[in-house]
Structure formats: structure tokens, C-alpha cells
Amino acid sequence: MKPQGLSNAITPTLLAIAFSLVLSSCSRQQGLSAKQLPDFATNNGPLSAQQAQLQINDSEFRALSDETLAYFKKYLLDNMHPRQTAIQLRNLIHSPAFLNFEYAEDKTYGAQQAYDKTQGNCIAYSHLYISLARQLGLKAHYQVIESDPTMVLRDKKISLFIHVNAVVPLSNGHSFTADTVPEQQHLIKRGQIISDNSADALHYNNLAIDAMFKDDYLTSYRYLAKAINLDSQLSLLWSNIGALFRKNQQLPAAELSLHNSLALDPQAYPALNNLAVLYQQKNNSVKIQYYLNKIKAYRASNPYHHYNLALLAISDEDYPQALKAIKKAIRLKSDEAEFYYQQSLIYQQLQQLVQSREALMLAIVNSQDKKRLCAYQKQLRLLNQQMTLQKP
């Protein structure tokens, strides 16, 4: 998914996470509405949320052509059991002999575009699968997976990625889940079903973040206004638009939006970070400390926080500090393959090849992703060659 923006930390221990991609919380608190969204300041005067969202054309992300639907129908038998239809549809999407869909985390497409390009992120995949499933008579829904977030460093900015997939309710309380990575079906955790409007809001959220990365703040505001109009109860949308207002030097609007995010989810980590950064900008030491304490309590046992500190240290070429941080992440979560892989890379930079190989082996043992496993194995072969050449 994609989820992005702050490059600086308030203190050496504060990691400011600016943006959430896809979803950071499903918490709901009725009362907030798009009418509470402040205007956006432009060179031509203020732009209201209502005006902004009308400047984005409505999109039917689940629309498919007759030709696309016919392509799938010719490979599906009539009168199949719903579970068999759901499984066969997933297989057709993934099979190299048919669509051969490939996961691409930075491609937020609608269903037809995902089919045409045979790739996309989890939102794009879910649009495609759900659209086809419904056309085939299945009651498919979007769901957000309750799992640890994936945080990714991009241009020294941290993004929080959360996973979305498709679920098909079946008889007797059972269900079938279709995911971008079918090899990980057994790892899929319990999810929360969300509405089509929420899924569409997440789609616009991703487009907003892409625009923000390009410093196109006006377009980003338009997309976020559209998203909040679709679902004003998603905490991450208010957090992201709060970050946008701060970047646009609209500090009161940023503060209001970030507090709206916390009203929906008191544990919204991106909002807590952005408020700490905001109050630093306003030189409010009391509130800075208040939010730093909340952040400290939240992240004390969060391995992904330490993982991201390691990534930031790597980007600064501070490999001893990176190693210290990644070891903390591993102590908190010892079955995360990516932690061991980054540890292996750090050891390589420190010219500790034996330790690098040991870490890489642990990455391979813990990997549940076929593509990453292949990448780890390739890296191991290269490392073995390097170690062989260095033998006296």
C-alpha cells in the first residue's frame, strides 16, 4: 500500500512519522464531518474543502469492461460452489498462465487499470478481485488486516503502510481471503471489514500522499478533501491532512486536524508525532513534552520504531548506531525476516562478514515472502563468493 513527510527528528529519540498509507486505525467516533475541514491557503486565496473535492472527478474504482469480465468467465465453470469460485478467481489473477498479477506497492490503480497493467498495490488488487467476485455472484468485501504496520523509509521520510485485502463470506461462518501474496494465505491475520466508501477514501489518500511527495500540496489537499468527504471517521486522513497543513504553514488548521485524528484514535502514532513536531515549531515546550511522553510510552515495545531508527542511521551512514537499533528491533520481534536482512547489510558495511552471513541465514529461515526469499538467497550466494575471495 503506500502510504509520508518529515525528515527531521525533534530529539535524537523522536522519530516523526508524517504520513499513513492505506490505514493506521479503524477506530470510530461519530461526530466528525468533512464540514470541519479547514480551508486550504493558496496564492489565489482560500480554497474550501467543498470546492477542492469537487475539483477531483468521481472515479468508479471497481468498474470493469465487458471484455475483462468475459476473459475471466470463460475459465470459470457454471454452478461452482462459492468457495471454489473464490479460489479459482484468485488463481486466475495470480497464475503466470493467465493474468500473472504482480504486486507493486507504489501503484494505486482502479480495477480496470490493475487488470490492464497486471500489477498494483493491495488497494488495486482488492478493487480488481472484489469487482470480479461481485460480478460472479460473490459477496466480496474489503478488509483491513490487524497486523503490525510496515514502516518504510523514503527520501528520509517515514511512511506507515497497513495492509488491505478482499474477503468473501461463505456459509457456516466461514470466509475466503484473497490477498496480493497468495503464498502467505496461512499468515493472514483477522481483519476488519470496511465499506466501499472507506476503501475509496484510502485510494484517494494514497494519491494525496503521492502528490505531497512531489510537493504538489494543492493537489494533495484536493484528494484528501475528497477522501474525508467519503469517510470522515478515518483517523489517518485527519493526521495526513494535518501534516499537509503544517507543511503549508497553516499551523492552527494543522493542530485542529491532528486533534481530530486523536479524537478518532487516541493511539494514532502519526498524529502524536506530528503534534510533537508542530508544538516544537510553535515553541510550546509543555505540549512538546506531553506528546513526547505519549510517544515514548507507545513505542517502548514497538520493534518497528527501532527498525526505522536503524534505517535512518543507515541513511546517515552511522552503522554502529544502526546495528544497535536493529538489535533492539530483533529482541522485540525475533521472527521478522526483514530485520535480519537489514542487520546483515549493516554487518557488511562494518566488514563483519561472518556475522552478516549468520543474520542473512536467519532472514532466510524467517522469510514467508517468496520474492524476498529469492532475494535473500541471491544475496547469500554473493556474500559466500565474497567470503571465499577474502580467504587467505
Short mmCIF file of N, CA, C and O in Angstrom, two decimals, residues 316-369:
data_model
loop_
_atom_site.label_atom_id
_atom_site.label_comp_id
_atom_site.label_asym_id
_atom_site.label_seq_id
_atom_site.Cartn_x
_atom_site.Cartn_y
_atom_site.Cartn_z
N ASP A 316 22.25 7.82 7.18
CA ASP A 316 23.29 8.76 7.62
C ASP A 316 24.67 8.10 7.69
O ASP A 316 25.63 8.72 8.15
N GLU A 317 24.73 6.82 7.26
CA GLU A 317 25.97 6.04 7.26
C GLU A 317 26.55 5.89 8.67
O GLU A 317 27.77 5.78 8.86
N ASP A 318 25.68 5.90 9.67
CA ASP A 318 26.08 5.67 11.05
C ASP A 318 25.78 4.21 11.38
O ASP A 318 24.78 3.87 12.02
N TYR A 319 26.66 3.31 10.94
CA TYR A 319 26.39 1.88 11.01
C TYR A 319 26.45 1.31 12.43
O TYR A 319 25.66 0.42 12.75
N PRO A 320 27.32 1.80 13.31
CA PRO A 320 27.25 1.30 14.69
C PRO A 320 25.90 1.61 15.35
O PRO A 320 25.34 0.77 16.05
N GLN A 321 25.39 2.82 15.12
CA GLN A 321 24.08 3.17 15.67
C GLN A 321 22.97 2.35 15.02
O GLN A 321 22.01 1.93 15.67
N ALA A 322 23.10 2.10 13.72
CA ALA A 322 22.12 1.28 13.00
C ALA A 322 22.09 -0.13 13.57
O ALA A 322 21.01 -0.72 13.75
N LEU A 323 23.25 -0.68 13.86
CA LEU A 323 23.32 -2.03 14.41
C LEU A 323 22.67 -2.08 15.79
O LEU A 323 21.94 -3.03 16.11
N LYS A 324 22.91 -1.08 16.59
CA LYS A 324 22.32 -1.01 17.93
C LYS A 324 20.79 -0.99 17.83
O LYS A 324 20.09 -1.70 18.56
N ALA A 325 20.27 -0.21 16.89
CA ALA A 325 18.82 -0.09 16.74
C ALA A 325 18.20 -1.37 16.20
O ALA A 325 17.14 -1.82 16.68
N ILE A 326 18.85 -1.99 15.22
CA ILE A 326 18.25 -3.21 14.63
C ILE A 326 18.29 -4.36 15.63
O ILE A 326 17.40 -5.23 15.63
N LYS A 327 19.29 -4.40 16.50
CA LYS A 327 19.33 -5.43 17.53
C LYS A 327 18.16 -5.28 18.49
O LYS A 327 17.58 -6.28 18.95
N LYS A 328 17.79 -4.04 18.80
CA LYS A 328 16.63 -3.81 19.67
C LYS A 328 15.36 -4.29 18.98
O LYS A 328 14.49 -4.90 19.62
N ALA A 329 15.25 -4.02 17.70
CA ALA A 329 14.07 -4.47 16.95
C ALA A 329 13.97 -5.99 16.98
O ALA A 329 12.89 -6.55 17.19
N ILE A 330 15.08 -6.66 16.81
CA ILE A 330 15.10 -8.13 16.78
C ILE A 330 14.75 -8.70 18.15
O ILE A 330 14.05 -9.71 18.26
N ARG A 331 15.23 -8.05 19.20
CA ARG A 331 14.90 -8.54 20.55
C ARG A 331 13.39 -8.48 20.80
O ARG A 331 12.82 -9.32 21.49
N LEU A 332 12.74 -7.48 20.22
CA LEU A 332 11.30 -7.31 20.42
C LEU A 332 10.48 -8.19 19.48
O LEU A 332 9.35 -8.55 19.79
N LYS A 333 11.03 -8.51 18.31
CA LYS A 333 10.31 -9.33 17.33
C LYS A 333 11.33 -10.18 16.58
O LYS A 333 11.95 -9.72 15.62
N SER A 334 11.48 -11.41 17.04
CA SER A 334 12.58 -12.25 16.55
C SER A 334 12.22 -13.06 15.31
O SER A 334 13.05 -13.85 14.85
N ASP A 335 11.01 -12.88 14.76
CA ASP A 335 10.63 -13.66 13.58
C ASP A 335 10.40 -12.79 12.35
O ASP A 335 9.75 -13.21 11.40
N GLU A 336 10.94 -11.57 12.36
CA GLU A 336 10.77 -10.65 11.23
C GLU A 336 12.00 -10.74 10.32
O GLU A 336 13.09 -10.28 10.67
N ALA A 337 11.81 -11.34 9.15
CA ALA A 337 12.92 -11.59 8.24
C ALA A 337 13.64 -10.31 7.83
O ALA A 337 14.87 -10.28 7.72
N GLU A 338 12.87 -9.25 7.59
CA GLU A 338 13.48 -8.01 7.12
C GLU A 338 14.44 -7.42 8.14
O GLU A 338 15.45 -6.79 7.76
N PHE A 339 14.19 -7.63 9.43
CA PHE A 339 15.11 -7.14 10.45
C PHE A 339 16.48 -7.80 10.30
O PHE A 339 17.51 -7.13 10.35
N TYR A 340 16.47 -9.10 10.10
CA TYR A 340 17.74 -9.83 9.95
C TYR A 340 18.45 -9.43 8.66
O TYR A 340 19.69 -9.36 8.62
N TYR A 341 17.67 -9.18 7.61
CA TYR A 341 18.27 -8.78 6.34
C TYR A 341 18.99 -7.44 6.49
O TYR A 341 20.13 -7.28 6.03
N GLN A 342 18.33 -6.48 7.14
CA GLN A 342 18.98 -5.19 7.36
C GLN A 342 20.20 -5.34 8.27
O GLN A 342 21.22 -4.68 8.06
N GLN A 343 20.10 -6.23 9.26
CA GLN A 343 21.24 -6.48 10.12
C GLN A 343 22.41 -7.03 9.31
O GLN A 343 23.58 -6.64 9.52
N SER A 344 22.12 -7.92 8.38
CA SER A 344 23.16 -8.47 7.52
C SER A 344 23.84 -7.37 6.70
O SER A 344 25.07 -7.34 6.59
N LEU A 345 23.07 -6.47 6.15
CA LEU A 345 23.63 -5.37 5.36
C LEU A 345 24.49 -4.45 6.22
O LEU A 345 25.54 -3.96 5.78
N ILE A 346 24.04 -4.22 7.45
CA ILE A 346 24.82 -3.38 8.37
C ILE A 346 26.16 -4.04 8.68
O ILE A 346 27.21 -3.40 8.66
N TYR A 347 26.13 -5.34 8.98
CA TYR A 347 27.37 -6.05 9.27
C TYR A 347 28.33 -5.99 8.08
O TYR A 347 29.56 -5.90 8.25
N GLN A 348 27.78 -6.04 6.88
CA GLN A 348 28.64 -5.95 5.69
C GLN A 348 29.35 -4.60 5.65
O GLN A 348 30.54 -4.53 5.32
N GLN A 349 28.62 -3.55 5.98
CA GLN A 349 29.23 -2.22 5.99
C GLN A 349 30.31 -2.11 7.07
O GLN A 349 31.26 -1.34 6.93
N LEU A 350 30.15 -2.89 8.13
CA LEU A 350 31.13 -2.90 9.21
C LEU A 350 32.23 -3.92 8.98
O LEU A 350 33.08 -4.14 9.85
N GLN A 351 32.21 -4.57 7.78
CA GLN A 351 33.22 -5.58 7.40
C GLN A 351 33.23 -6.78 8.34
O GLN A 351 34.26 -7.41 8.56
N GLN A 352 32.06 -7.10 8.89
CA GLN A 352 31.91 -8.28 9.74
C GLN A 352 31.10 -9.32 8.95
O GLN A 352 29.90 -9.50 9.16
N LEU A 353 31.79 -10.01 8.05
CA LEU A 353 31.10 -10.85 7.09
C LEU A 353 30.54 -12.13 7.70
O LEU A 353 29.50 -12.63 7.25
N VAL A 354 31.20 -12.67 8.70
CA VAL A 354 30.68 -13.88 9.35
C VAL A 354 29.34 -13.58 10.01
O VAL A 354 28.36 -14.31 9.85
N GLN A 355 29.29 -12.48 10.74
CA GLN A 355 28.04 -12.07 11.38
C GLN A 355 26.97 -11.72 10.34
O GLN A 355 25.79 -11.97 10.54
N SER A 356 27.41 -11.13 9.22
CA SER A 356 26.48 -10.79 8.15
C SER A 356 25.84 -12.05 7.59
O SER A 356 24.63 -12.09 7.34
N ARG A 357 26.65 -13.09 7.40
CA ARG A 357 26.12 -14.35 6.87
C ARG A 357 25.14 -14.98 7.86
O ARG A 357 24.09 -15.50 7.47
N GLU A 358 25.46 -14.94 9.13
CA GLU A 358 24.57 -15.51 10.15
C GLU A 358 23.21 -14.79 10.14
O GLU A 358 22.16 -15.43 10.22
N ALA A 359 23.25 -13.47 10.05
CA ALA A 359 22.00 -12.71 10.02
C ALA A 359 21.20 -13.02 8.76
O ALA A 359 19.96 -13.13 8.80
N LEU A 360 21.89 -13.15 7.64
CA LEU A 360 21.21 -13.44 6.38
C LEU A 360 20.56 -14.82 6.41
O LEU A 360 19.46 -15.02 5.88
N MET A 361 21.20 -15.77 7.04
CA MET A 361 20.61 -17.10 7.19
C MET A 361 19.33 -17.03 8.02
O MET A 361 18.33 -17.70 7.71
N LEU A 362 19.33 -16.20 9.04
CA LEU A 362 18.12 -16.04 9.86
C LEU A 362 17.01 -15.35 9.06
O LEU A 362 15.83 -15.64 9.25
N ALA A 363 17.38 -14.44 8.17
CA ALA A 363 16.39 -13.81 7.29
C ALA A 363 15.73 -14.86 6.41
O ALA A 363 14.51 -14.85 6.20
N ILE A 364 16.52 -15.75 5.88
CA ILE A 364 16.01 -16.82 5.01
C ILE A 364 15.10 -17.75 5.79
O ILE A 364 14.00 -18.12 5.34
N VAL A 365 15.51 -18.13 6.99
CA VAL A 365 14.71 -19.04 7.81
C VAL A 365 13.35 -18.44 8.15
O VAL A 365 12.33 -19.14 8.16
N ASN A 366 13.32 -17.13 8.39
CA ASN A 366 12.09 -16.48 8.83
C ASN A 366 11.26 -15.89 7.69
O ASN A 366 10.15 -15.42 7.93
N SER A 367 11.76 -15.93 6.47
CA SER A 367 11.04 -15.32 5.36
C SER A 367 9.80 -16.12 4.98
O SER A 367 9.84 -17.34 4.86
N GLN A 368 8.70 -15.41 4.79
CA GLN A 368 7.45 -16.02 4.33
C GLN A 368 7.02 -15.46 2.98
O GLN A 368 5.94 -15.78 2.49
N ASP A 369 7.84 -14.60 2.42
CA ASP A 369 7.54 -13.96 1.14
C ASP A 369 8.44 -14.57 0.07
O ASP A 369 9.66 -14.53 0.17
#
